[in-house]
């Protein structure tokens, strides 16, 4: 399972020996390996004295952390037939919480596709950074609007409250909708990073990555509409927390395009120039003389103009 419990699919569980309920399917005193699949939970016993148990995710009513008065916290799985399974998850509290999140995430995917957006690392071509759910909703709305928009129509989705955080440029081309993350680089220039806007009903995302080699080095990009270059599939696991926070496609309402923020650092410098112009009015007059530094210091000391 490793240390990254947020993408784990297998957990060790032990039925609560104090939870006496004749409808329980798991045998008390037995240890199981619970596998969270796309459609079901599978409990495989460690011994030969208990059968393998399969519980459909569709039959799960709720999964929650439960604190019995007599033992450590455990996982309570309530089923539609009003039965339940109460199991301990050995290990730290984070393992128990990860198991609960995983089951809840897979149950959410049963309701329909989720919207997943992010950017690809162009240097390694092997890692992605997922966007905030709010940004993903705005990004998806933008790509949806531009499907029927005129060619060369561009929308900009901000990545933060300051222009320094960058923005997503969504453009309608003759081949389809293309997008890139634009982040400030030097002076007025912006650096482009490949990004994606996808919908999926799986806990894994598959992206088509292309490789480009030039004298300056090797970079990676995502396949764009109309391109026929060779690609390699990149499979990225989606963390349970990202699935639970992601917008759900069924019933999704398009989000209006947000306004682009101002460059705070640039506006601060502008305010500084305005303040300086108020103190020395001659600066704001075209062709007017600039005050000498020593004159300004004398003015401050005497309080006279």
PDB file of C-alpha atoms in Angstrom:
ATOM      1  CA  UNK A   1       0.000   0.000   0.000  1.00  0.00           C
ATOM      2  CA  UNK A   2       2.919   2.337   0.581  1.00  0.00           C
ATOM      3  CA  UNK A   3       2.802   5.617   2.449  1.00  0.00           C
ATOM      4  CA  UNK A   4       0.398   7.413   0.088  1.00  0.00           C
ATOM      5  CA  UNK A   5      -2.869   6.235   1.606  1.00  0.00           C
ATOM      6  CA  UNK A   6      -4.876   8.716  -0.499  1.00  0.00           C
ATOM      7  CA  UNK A   7      -4.520   6.483  -3.579  1.00  0.00           C
ATOM      8  CA  UNK A   8      -4.465   3.115  -1.796  1.00  0.00           C
ATOM      9  CA  UNK A   9      -7.041   0.494  -2.776  1.00  0.00           C
ATOM     10  CA  UNK A  10      -6.260  -2.246  -0.223  1.00  0.00           C
ATOM     11  CA  UNK A  11      -6.576  -2.044   3.551  1.00  0.00           C
ATOM     12  CA  UNK A  12      -6.263  -4.510   6.419  1.00  0.00           C
ATOM     13  CA  UNK A  13      -9.497  -4.683   8.429  1.00  0.00           C
ATOM     14  CA  UNK A  14     -10.688  -6.605  11.475  1.00  0.00           C
ATOM     15  CA  UNK A  15     -14.412  -6.968  12.326  1.00  0.00           C
ATOM     16  CA  UNK A  16     -15.427  -5.416  15.633  1.00  0.00           C
ATOM     17  CA  UNK A  17     -15.757  -8.396  17.973  1.00  0.00           C
ATOM     18  CA  UNK A  18     -18.117  -6.438  20.228  1.00  0.00           C
ATOM     19  CA  UNK A  19     -20.565  -5.585  17.434  1.00  0.00           C
ATOM     20  CA  UNK A  20     -23.036  -8.414  17.791  1.00  0.00           C
ATOM     21  CA  UNK A  21     -25.438  -8.358  14.891  1.00  0.00           C
ATOM     22  CA  UNK A  22     -26.656 -11.571  13.239  1.00  0.00           C
ATOM     23  CA  UNK A  23     -26.859  -9.868   9.841  1.00  0.00           C
ATOM     24  CA  UNK A  24     -23.097  -9.143   9.720  1.00  0.00           C
ATOM     25  CA  UNK A  25     -21.402 -10.913   6.819  1.00  0.00           C
ATOM     26  CA  UNK A  26     -17.847 -10.666   8.140  1.00  0.00           C
ATOM     27  CA  UNK A  27     -16.741 -13.290  10.648  1.00  0.00           C
ATOM     28  CA  UNK A  28     -15.759 -11.990  14.070  1.00  0.00           C
ATOM     29  CA  UNK A  29     -12.149 -12.602  15.033  1.00  0.00           C
ATOM     30  CA  UNK A  30     -11.017 -12.946  11.423  1.00  0.00           C
ATOM     31  CA  UNK A  31      -8.634 -10.567   9.653  1.00  0.00           C
ATOM     32  CA  UNK A  32      -9.424  -9.480   6.089  1.00  0.00           C
ATOM     33  CA  UNK A  33      -7.814  -7.621   3.241  1.00  0.00           C
ATOM     34  CA  UNK A  34     -10.409  -5.152   1.952  1.00  0.00           C
ATOM     35  CA  UNK A  35     -10.044  -4.130  -1.700  1.00  0.00           C
ATOM     36  CA  UNK A  36     -11.990  -1.082  -2.868  1.00  0.00           C
ATOM     37  CA  UNK A  37     -12.896  -1.619  -6.517  1.00  0.00           C
ATOM     38  CA  UNK A  38     -14.878   0.346  -9.070  1.00  0.00           C
ATOM     39  CA  UNK A  39     -18.120  -1.454  -8.270  1.00  0.00           C
ATOM     40  CA  UNK A  40     -17.645  -3.453  -5.076  1.00  0.00           C
ATOM     41  CA  UNK A  41     -15.789  -4.067  -1.824  1.00  0.00           C
ATOM     42  CA  UNK A  42     -14.024  -7.406  -1.610  1.00  0.00           C
ATOM     43  CA  UNK A  43     -13.047  -8.887   1.749  1.00  0.00           C
ATOM     44  CA  UNK A  44     -10.517 -11.719   1.490  1.00  0.00           C
ATOM     45  CA  UNK A  45      -9.874 -13.570   4.794  1.00  0.00           C
ATOM     46  CA  UNK A  46      -6.338 -14.363   5.886  1.00  0.00           C
ATOM     47  CA  UNK A  47      -7.324 -17.902   6.952  1.00  0.00           C
ATOM     48  CA  UNK A  48      -9.268 -20.720   5.283  1.00  0.00           C
ATOM     49  CA  UNK A  49     -12.000 -20.715   7.924  1.00  0.00           C
ATOM     50  CA  UNK A  50     -14.023 -17.848   6.524  1.00  0.00           C
ATOM     51  CA  UNK A  51     -15.465 -17.195   3.048  1.00  0.00           C
ATOM     52  CA  UNK A  52     -14.632 -14.281   0.803  1.00  0.00           C
ATOM     53  CA  UNK A  53     -17.249 -11.531   1.126  1.00  0.00           C
ATOM     54  CA  UNK A  54     -18.274  -9.125  -1.642  1.00  0.00           C
ATOM     55  CA  UNK A  55     -20.373  -6.023  -0.975  1.00  0.00           C
ATOM     56  CA  UNK A  56     -21.683  -3.943  -3.866  1.00  0.00           C
ATOM     57  CA  UNK A  57     -20.867  -0.240  -3.643  1.00  0.00           C
ATOM     58  CA  UNK A  58     -24.385   0.483  -4.893  1.00  0.00           C
ATOM     59  CA  UNK A  59     -25.766  -1.173  -1.750  1.00  0.00           C
ATOM     60  CA  UNK A  60     -23.816   1.109   0.598  1.00  0.00           C
ATOM     61  CA  UNK A  61     -25.927   3.779   2.237  1.00  0.00           C
ATOM     62  CA  UNK A  62     -23.123   5.540   4.115  1.00  0.00           C
ATOM     63  CA  UNK A  63     -19.564   5.115   5.379  1.00  0.00           C
ATOM     64  CA  UNK A  64     -18.406   6.986   8.442  1.00  0.00           C
ATOM     65  CA  UNK A  65     -15.904   7.102  11.254  1.00  0.00           C
ATOM     66  CA  UNK A  66     -17.421   5.706  14.440  1.00  0.00           C
ATOM     67  CA  UNK A  67     -16.088   5.983  17.968  1.00  0.00           C
ATOM     68  CA  UNK A  68     -17.329   3.137  20.196  1.00  0.00           C
ATOM     69  CA  UNK A  69     -17.270   3.790  23.951  1.00  0.00           C
ATOM     70  CA  UNK A  70     -15.271   0.626  24.540  1.00  0.00           C
ATOM     71  CA  UNK A  71     -12.514   0.688  21.881  1.00  0.00           C
ATOM     72  CA  UNK A  72     -10.597   2.687  19.277  1.00  0.00           C
ATOM     73  CA  UNK A  73     -12.336   4.434  16.393  1.00  0.00           C
ATOM     74  CA  UNK A  74     -13.549   2.180  13.611  1.00  0.00           C
ATOM     75  CA  UNK A  75     -15.298   2.282  10.235  1.00  0.00           C
ATOM     76  CA  UNK A  76     -19.052   1.885  10.121  1.00  0.00           C
ATOM     77  CA  UNK A  77     -20.488   0.754   6.780  1.00  0.00           C
ATOM     78  CA  UNK A  78     -24.277   1.069   6.646  1.00  0.00           C
ATOM     79  CA  UNK A  79     -26.076  -0.854   3.911  1.00  0.00           C
ATOM     80  CA  UNK A  80     -29.415  -0.281   2.208  1.00  0.00           C
ATOM     81  CA  UNK A  81     -30.954  -3.370   3.834  1.00  0.00           C
ATOM     82  CA  UNK A  82     -30.348  -1.706   7.239  1.00  0.00           C
ATOM     83  CA  UNK A  83     -27.511  -4.108   8.052  1.00  0.00           C
ATOM     84  CA  UNK A  84     -24.030  -2.850   8.750  1.00  0.00           C
ATOM     85  CA  UNK A  85     -20.368  -3.803   9.019  1.00  0.00           C
ATOM     86  CA  UNK A  86     -18.212  -2.356  11.776  1.00  0.00           C
ATOM     87  CA  UNK A  87     -14.495  -2.921  11.287  1.00  0.00           C
ATOM     88  CA  UNK A  88     -11.233  -1.719  12.756  1.00  0.00           C
ATOM     89  CA  UNK A  89      -8.499  -0.532  10.400  1.00  0.00           C
ATOM     90  CA  UNK A  90      -5.131  -1.281  12.042  1.00  0.00           C
ATOM     91  CA  UNK A  91      -2.565   1.501  11.939  1.00  0.00           C
ATOM     92  CA  UNK A  92      -2.636   5.236  12.405  1.00  0.00           C
ATOM     93  CA  UNK A  93      -5.807   7.309  12.284  1.00  0.00           C
ATOM     94  CA  UNK A  94      -4.897   8.510   8.790  1.00  0.00           C
ATOM     95  CA  UNK A  95      -5.200   4.937   7.491  1.00  0.00           C
ATOM     96  CA  UNK A  96      -8.758   4.662   8.827  1.00  0.00           C
ATOM     97  CA  UNK A  97      -9.665   8.037   7.312  1.00  0.00           C
ATOM     98  CA  UNK A  98      -8.077   7.077   3.986  1.00  0.00           C
ATOM     99  CA  UNK A  99     -10.153   3.879   3.844  1.00  0.00           C
ATOM    100  CA  UNK A 100     -13.349   5.846   4.505  1.00  0.00           C
ATOM    101  CA  UNK A 101     -12.437   8.491   1.908  1.00  0.00           C
ATOM    102  CA  UNK A 102     -11.661   5.808  -0.677  1.00  0.00           C
ATOM    103  CA  UNK A 103     -15.026   4.104  -0.303  1.00  0.00           C
ATOM    104  CA  UNK A 104     -16.868   7.441  -0.352  1.00  0.00           C
ATOM    105  CA  UNK A 105     -14.927   8.513  -3.453  1.00  0.00           C
ATOM    106  CA  UNK A 106     -15.739   5.321  -5.364  1.00  0.00           C
ATOM    107  CA  UNK A 107     -19.395   5.602  -4.356  1.00  0.00           C
ATOM    108  CA  UNK A 108     -19.406   9.166  -5.717  1.00  0.00           C
ATOM    109  CA  UNK A 109     -18.065   7.981  -9.076  1.00  0.00           C
ATOM    110  CA  UNK A 110     -21.105   5.686  -9.379  1.00  0.00           C
ATOM    111  CA  UNK A 111     -23.292   8.791  -9.663  1.00  0.00           C
ATOM    112  CA  UNK A 112     -21.550   9.970 -12.856  1.00  0.00           C
ATOM    113  CA  UNK A 113     -18.430  11.557 -14.323  1.00  0.00           C
ATOM    114  CA  UNK A 114     -16.430  14.117 -12.380  1.00  0.00           C
ATOM    115  CA  UNK A 115     -14.619  17.132 -13.847  1.00  0.00           C
ATOM    116  CA  UNK A 116     -10.840  16.877 -13.444  1.00  0.00           C
ATOM    117  CA  UNK A 117      -8.484  19.624 -14.635  1.00  0.00           C
ATOM    118  CA  UNK A 118      -4.800  20.316 -14.186  1.00  0.00           C
ATOM    119  CA  UNK A 119      -1.435  20.914 -15.803  1.00  0.00           C
ATOM    120  CA  UNK A 120       1.351  18.610 -16.982  1.00  0.00           C
ATOM    121  CA  UNK A 121       4.973  19.015 -15.949  1.00  0.00           C
ATOM    122  CA  UNK A 122       6.625  19.764 -19.332  1.00  0.00           C
ATOM    123  CA  UNK A 123      10.092  18.835 -18.047  1.00  0.00           C
ATOM    124  CA  UNK A 124       9.429  15.293 -16.776  1.00  0.00           C
ATOM    125  CA  UNK A 125       6.176  14.540 -18.576  1.00  0.00           C
ATOM    126  CA  UNK A 126       5.251  12.208 -15.716  1.00  0.00           C
ATOM    127  CA  UNK A 127       3.475  14.318 -13.117  1.00  0.00           C
ATOM    128  CA  UNK A 128       0.454  16.600 -13.043  1.00  0.00           C
ATOM    129  CA  UNK A 129      -0.853  19.314 -10.753  1.00  0.00           C
ATOM    130  CA  UNK A 130      -4.620  19.311 -10.282  1.00  0.00           C
ATOM    131  CA  UNK A 131      -6.438  22.627 -10.208  1.00  0.00           C
ATOM    132  CA  UNK A 132      -8.657  23.840  -7.392  1.00  0.00           C
ATOM    133  CA  UNK A 133     -12.256  22.551  -7.837  1.00  0.00           C
ATOM    134  CA  UNK A 134     -13.510  26.117  -8.323  1.00  0.00           C
ATOM    135  CA  UNK A 135     -10.991  26.740 -11.104  1.00  0.00           C
ATOM    136  CA  UNK A 136     -11.858  23.362 -12.655  1.00  0.00           C
ATOM    137  CA  UNK A 137     -15.528  24.351 -12.819  1.00  0.00           C
ATOM    138  CA  UNK A 138     -14.667  27.663 -14.476  1.00  0.00           C
ATOM    139  CA  UNK A 139     -12.217  25.977 -16.861  1.00  0.00           C
ATOM    140  CA  UNK A 140     -14.741  23.313 -17.906  1.00  0.00           C
ATOM    141  CA  UNK A 141     -17.408  25.974 -18.451  1.00  0.00           C
ATOM    142  CA  UNK A 142     -15.026  27.933 -20.676  1.00  0.00           C
ATOM    143  CA  UNK A 143     -14.109  24.933 -22.847  1.00  0.00           C
ATOM    144  CA  UNK A 144     -17.792  24.028 -23.181  1.00  0.00           C
ATOM    145  CA  UNK A 145     -18.734  27.551 -24.311  1.00  0.00           C
ATOM    146  CA  UNK A 146     -15.956  27.704 -26.905  1.00  0.00           C
ATOM    147  CA  UNK A 147     -17.008  24.477 -28.654  1.00  0.00           C
ATOM    148  CA  UNK A 148     -19.524  26.462 -30.719  1.00  0.00           C
ATOM    149  CA  UNK A 149     -17.674  29.794 -30.599  1.00  0.00           C
ATOM    150  CA  UNK A 150     -16.081  31.547 -33.567  1.00  0.00           C
ATOM    151  CA  UNK A 151     -12.539  30.572 -34.525  1.00  0.00           C
ATOM    152  CA  UNK A 152      -9.850  32.553 -32.648  1.00  0.00           C
ATOM    153  CA  UNK A 153     -12.211  33.287 -29.744  1.00  0.00           C
ATOM    154  CA  UNK A 154     -10.193  33.357 -26.504  1.00  0.00           C
ATOM    155  CA  UNK A 155     -11.242  33.168 -22.856  1.00  0.00           C
ATOM    156  CA  UNK A 156      -8.921  33.584 -19.879  1.00  0.00           C
ATOM    157  CA  UNK A 157      -9.596  31.769 -16.620  1.00  0.00           C
ATOM    158  CA  UNK A 158      -7.589  33.224 -13.689  1.00  0.00           C
ATOM    159  CA  UNK A 159      -5.718  30.818 -11.416  1.00  0.00           C
ATOM    160  CA  UNK A 160      -5.727  33.184  -8.442  1.00  0.00           C
ATOM    161  CA  UNK A 161      -6.622  36.611  -7.114  1.00  0.00           C
ATOM    162  CA  UNK A 162      -3.411  38.090  -8.522  1.00  0.00           C
ATOM    163  CA  UNK A 163      -2.266  38.042 -12.137  1.00  0.00           C
ATOM    164  CA  UNK A 164       1.075  36.743 -10.865  1.00  0.00           C
ATOM    165  CA  UNK A 165      -0.650  33.378 -10.261  1.00  0.00           C
ATOM    166  CA  UNK A 166      -1.221  33.110 -14.005  1.00  0.00           C
ATOM    167  CA  UNK A 167      -4.281  32.119 -15.999  1.00  0.00           C
ATOM    168  CA  UNK A 168      -5.601  29.422 -18.318  1.00  0.00           C
ATOM    169  CA  UNK A 169      -5.907  30.527 -21.925  1.00  0.00           C
ATOM    170  CA  UNK A 170      -8.710  28.710 -23.733  1.00  0.00           C
ATOM    171  CA  UNK A 171      -8.799  29.266 -27.485  1.00  0.00           C
ATOM    172  CA  UNK A 172     -11.106  28.059 -30.255  1.00  0.00           C
ATOM    173  CA  UNK A 173      -9.138  26.927 -33.299  1.00  0.00           C
ATOM    174  CA  UNK A 174     -10.246  25.342 -36.557  1.00  0.00           C
ATOM    175  CA  UNK A 175      -9.336  21.923 -35.134  1.00  0.00           C
ATOM    176  CA  UNK A 176     -11.054  22.410 -31.785  1.00  0.00           C
ATOM    177  CA  UNK A 177     -10.507  23.944 -28.366  1.00  0.00           C
ATOM    178  CA  UNK A 178      -6.895  24.191 -27.138  1.00  0.00           C
ATOM    179  CA  UNK A 179      -5.652  25.451 -23.804  1.00  0.00           C
ATOM    180  CA  UNK A 180      -2.451  26.392 -21.994  1.00  0.00           C
ATOM    181  CA  UNK A 181      -1.498  27.680 -18.571  1.00  0.00           C
ATOM    182  CA  UNK A 182       0.088  31.122 -18.868  1.00  0.00           C
ATOM    183  CA  UNK A 183       2.341  32.239 -16.023  1.00  0.00           C
ATOM    184  CA  UNK A 184       4.375  35.471 -15.862  1.00  0.00           C
ATOM    185  CA  UNK A 185       8.003  35.006 -16.869  1.00  0.00           C
ATOM    186  CA  UNK A 186      10.201  37.984 -17.802  1.00  0.00           C
ATOM    187  CA  UNK A 187       8.804  41.508 -18.160  1.00  0.00           C
ATOM    188  CA  UNK A 188       5.627  41.223 -20.265  1.00  0.00           C
ATOM    189  CA  UNK A 189       6.225  37.650 -21.443  1.00  0.00           C
ATOM    190  CA  UNK A 190       4.328  34.567 -20.269  1.00  0.00           C
ATOM    191  CA  UNK A 191       5.471  30.959 -20.020  1.00  0.00           C
ATOM    192  CA  UNK A 192       3.135  28.328 -21.479  1.00  0.00           C
ATOM    193  CA  UNK A 193       2.473  25.007 -19.730  1.00  0.00           C
ATOM    194  CA  UNK A 194       0.283  22.221 -21.156  1.00  0.00           C
ATOM    195  CA  UNK A 195      -2.972  21.631 -19.331  1.00  0.00           C
ATOM    196  CA  UNK A 196      -6.058  19.423 -19.609  1.00  0.00           C
ATOM    197  CA  UNK A 197      -9.777  19.506 -18.896  1.00  0.00           C
ATOM    198  CA  UNK A 198     -11.255  16.019 -18.638  1.00  0.00           C
ATOM    199  CA  UNK A 199     -14.261  14.129 -17.357  1.00  0.00           C
ATOM    200  CA  UNK A 200     -13.936  10.631 -15.951  1.00  0.00           C
ATOM    201  CA  UNK A 201     -15.798   8.018 -13.931  1.00  0.00           C
ATOM    202  CA  UNK A 202     -12.606   6.324 -12.815  1.00  0.00           C
ATOM    203  CA  UNK A 203     -10.085   6.891 -10.033  1.00  0.00           C
ATOM    204  CA  UNK A 204      -7.371   6.976 -12.697  1.00  0.00           C
ATOM    205  CA  UNK A 205      -6.845   9.518 -15.472  1.00  0.00           C
ATOM    206  CA  UNK A 206      -5.166   8.609 -18.771  1.00  0.00           C
ATOM    207  CA  UNK A 207      -3.474  11.400 -20.741  1.00  0.00           C
ATOM    208  CA  UNK A 208      -1.847  11.258 -24.185  1.00  0.00           C
ATOM    209  CA  UNK A 209       1.632  12.763 -23.818  1.00  0.00           C
ATOM    210  CA  UNK A 210       3.877  13.719 -26.736  1.00  0.00           C
ATOM    211  CA  UNK A 211       7.650  14.123 -26.629  1.00  0.00           C
ATOM    212  CA  UNK A 212       9.517  16.926 -28.375  1.00  0.00           C
ATOM    213  CA  UNK A 213      13.284  17.019 -28.768  1.00  0.00           C
ATOM    214  CA  UNK A 214      15.209  20.137 -29.774  1.00  0.00           C
ATOM    215  CA  UNK A 215      18.777  21.462 -29.417  1.00  0.00           C
ATOM    216  CA  UNK A 216      17.711  23.130 -26.148  1.00  0.00           C
ATOM    217  CA  UNK A 217      16.498  19.844 -24.636  1.00  0.00           C
ATOM    218  CA  UNK A 218      13.467  17.556 -24.345  1.00  0.00           C
ATOM    219  CA  UNK A 219      10.019  18.741 -23.352  1.00  0.00           C
ATOM    220  CA  UNK A 220       6.610  17.102 -23.114  1.00  0.00           C
ATOM    221  CA  UNK A 221       3.179  18.231 -24.216  1.00  0.00           C
ATOM    222  CA  UNK A 222      -0.390  16.958 -24.322  1.00  0.00           C
ATOM    223  CA  UNK A 223      -2.028  15.864 -27.544  1.00  0.00           C
ATOM    224  CA  UNK A 224      -4.053  18.710 -29.041  1.00  0.00           C
ATOM    225  CA  UNK A 225      -7.087  18.532 -31.343  1.00  0.00           C
ATOM    226  CA  UNK A 226      -6.062  17.809 -34.949  1.00  0.00           C
ATOM    227  CA  UNK A 227      -2.539  16.600 -34.075  1.00  0.00           C
ATOM    228  CA  UNK A 228      -1.266  13.244 -35.349  1.00  0.00           C
ATOM    229  CA  UNK A 229       2.039  13.064 -33.456  1.00  0.00           C
ATOM    230  CA  UNK A 230       3.127   9.934 -31.615  1.00  0.00           C
ATOM    231  CA  UNK A 231       2.029   9.837 -27.975  1.00  0.00           C
ATOM    232  CA  UNK A 232       2.557   7.729 -24.888  1.00  0.00           C
ATOM    233  CA  UNK A 233      -0.325   7.124 -22.445  1.00  0.00           C
ATOM    234  CA  UNK A 234       0.265   8.494 -18.960  1.00  0.00           C
ATOM    235  CA  UNK A 235      -1.880   7.017 -16.186  1.00  0.00           C
ATOM    236  CA  UNK A 236      -2.344   9.278 -13.175  1.00  0.00           C
ATOM    237  CA  UNK A 237      -4.132   8.063 -10.005  1.00  0.00           C
ATOM    238  CA  UNK A 238      -6.642  10.566  -8.630  1.00  0.00           C
ATOM    239  CA  UNK A 239      -6.548  10.996  -4.876  1.00  0.00           C
ATOM    240  CA  UNK A 240      -9.727  10.326  -2.923  1.00  0.00           C
ATOM    241  CA  UNK A 241      -9.807  13.920  -1.632  1.00  0.00           C
ATOM    242  CA  UNK A 242      -9.650  15.248  -5.212  1.00  0.00           C
ATOM    243  CA  UNK A 243     -12.511  12.968  -6.277  1.00  0.00           C
ATOM    244  CA  UNK A 244     -14.669  14.027  -3.335  1.00  0.00           C
ATOM    245  CA  UNK A 245     -14.019  17.735  -4.033  1.00  0.00           C
ATOM    246  CA  UNK A 246     -14.390  17.562  -7.836  1.00  0.00           C
ATOM    247  CA  UNK A 247     -17.508  18.920  -9.589  1.00  0.00           C
ATOM    248  CA  UNK A 248     -19.941  16.234 -10.758  1.00  0.00           C
ATOM    249  CA  UNK A 249     -20.956  16.364 -14.421  1.00  0.00           C
ATOM    250  CA  UNK A 250     -24.622  15.300 -14.009  1.00  0.00           C
ATOM    251  CA  UNK A 251     -26.551  18.450 -13.166  1.00  0.00           C
ATOM    252  CA  UNK A 252     -23.501  20.701 -13.567  1.00  0.00           C
ATOM    253  CA  UNK A 253     -24.378  24.334 -14.306  1.00  0.00           C
ATOM    254  CA  UNK A 254     -21.987  26.393 -16.399  1.00  0.00           C
ATOM    255  CA  UNK A 255     -20.088  29.020 -14.456  1.00  0.00           C
ATOM    256  CA  UNK A 256     -19.768  32.581 -15.842  1.00  0.00           C
ATOM    257  CA  UNK A 257     -16.281  33.609 -16.909  1.00  0.00           C
ATOM    258  CA  UNK A 258     -14.638  35.380 -13.954  1.00  0.00           C
ATOM    259  CA  UNK A 259     -12.914  38.734 -14.380  1.00  0.00           C
ATOM    260  CA  UNK A 260      -9.171  38.758 -14.771  1.00  0.00           C
ATOM    261  CA  UNK A 261      -7.458  40.149 -11.651  1.00  0.00           C
ATOM    262  CA  UNK A 262      -5.130  43.123 -11.689  1.00  0.00           C
ATOM    263  CA  UNK A 263      -1.412  42.775 -11.291  1.00  0.00           C
ATOM    264  CA  UNK A 264      -1.064  43.769  -7.628  1.00  0.00           C
ATOM    265  CA  UNK A 265       2.659  44.348  -7.841  1.00  0.00           C
ATOM    266  CA  UNK A 266       2.197  46.611 -10.844  1.00  0.00           C
ATOM    267  CA  UNK A 267      -0.688  48.532  -9.274  1.00  0.00           C
ATOM    268  CA  UNK A 268       1.395  49.067  -6.137  1.00  0.00           C
ATOM    269  CA  UNK A 269       4.160  50.661  -8.167  1.00  0.00           C
ATOM    270  CA  UNK A 270       1.568  52.818  -9.946  1.00  0.00           C
ATOM    271  CA  UNK A 271       0.230  54.052  -6.608  1.00  0.00           C
ATOM    272  CA  UNK A 272       3.794  54.881  -5.588  1.00  0.00           C
ATOM    273  CA  UNK A 273       4.254  57.004  -8.701  1.00  0.00           C
ATOM    274  CA  UNK A 274       0.974  58.802  -8.020  1.00  0.00           C
ATOM    275  CA  UNK A 275       2.058  59.525  -4.457  1.00  0.00           C
ATOM    276  CA  UNK A 276       5.374  60.862  -5.701  1.00  0.00           C
ATOM    277  CA  UNK A 277       3.602  63.056  -8.254  1.00  0.00           C
ATOM    278  CA  UNK A 278       1.430  64.583  -5.502  1.00  0.00           C
ATOM    279  CA  UNK A 279       4.497  65.432  -3.452  1.00  0.00           C
ATOM    280  CA  UNK A 280       6.420  66.843  -6.398  1.00  0.00           C
ATOM    281  CA  UNK A 281       3.803  68.176  -8.885  1.00  0.00           C
ATOM    282  CA  UNK A 282       6.502  69.103 -11.358  1.00  0.00           C
ATOM    283  CA  UNK A 283       7.083  65.442 -12.119  1.00  0.00           C
ATOM    284  CA  UNK A 284       3.632  65.053 -13.625  1.00  0.00           C
ATOM    285  CA  UNK A 285       3.994  68.076 -15.899  1.00  0.00           C
ATOM    286  CA  UNK A 286       5.474  67.404 -19.280  1.00  0.00           C
ATOM    287  CA  UNK A 287       8.717  69.285 -19.707  1.00  0.00           C
ATOM    288  CA  UNK A 288       8.627  70.569 -16.111  1.00  0.00           C
ATOM    289  CA  UNK A 289      11.804  70.708 -14.036  1.00  0.00           C
ATOM    290  CA  UNK A 290      12.584  67.809 -11.708  1.00  0.00           C
ATOM    291  CA  UNK A 291      13.223  68.786  -8.077  1.00  0.00           C
ATOM    292  CA  UNK A 292      16.715  68.419  -6.710  1.00  0.00           C
ATOM    293  CA  UNK A 293      17.200  65.946  -3.906  1.00  0.00           C
ATOM    294  CA  UNK A 294      18.788  68.503  -1.605  1.00  0.00           C
ATOM    295  CA  UNK A 295      15.910  70.935  -2.246  1.00  0.00           C
ATOM    296  CA  UNK A 296      13.398  68.266  -1.298  1.00  0.00           C
ATOM    297  CA  UNK A 297      15.255  67.497   1.909  1.00  0.00           C
ATOM    298  CA  UNK A 298      15.353  71.199   2.797  1.00  0.00           C
ATOM    299  CA  UNK A 299      11.618  71.483   2.147  1.00  0.00           C
ATOM    300  CA  UNK A 300      10.920  68.596   4.519  1.00  0.00           C
ATOM    301  CA  UNK A 301      13.106  70.121   7.241  1.00  0.00           C
ATOM    302  CA  UNK A 302      11.701  73.652   7.072  1.00  0.00           C
ATOM    303  CA  UNK A 303       8.151  72.801   6.181  1.00  0.00           C
ATOM    304  CA  UNK A 304       8.176  75.546   3.534  1.00  0.00           C
ATOM    305  CA  UNK A 305       7.712  75.365  -0.204  1.00  0.00           C
TER     306      UNK A 305
END
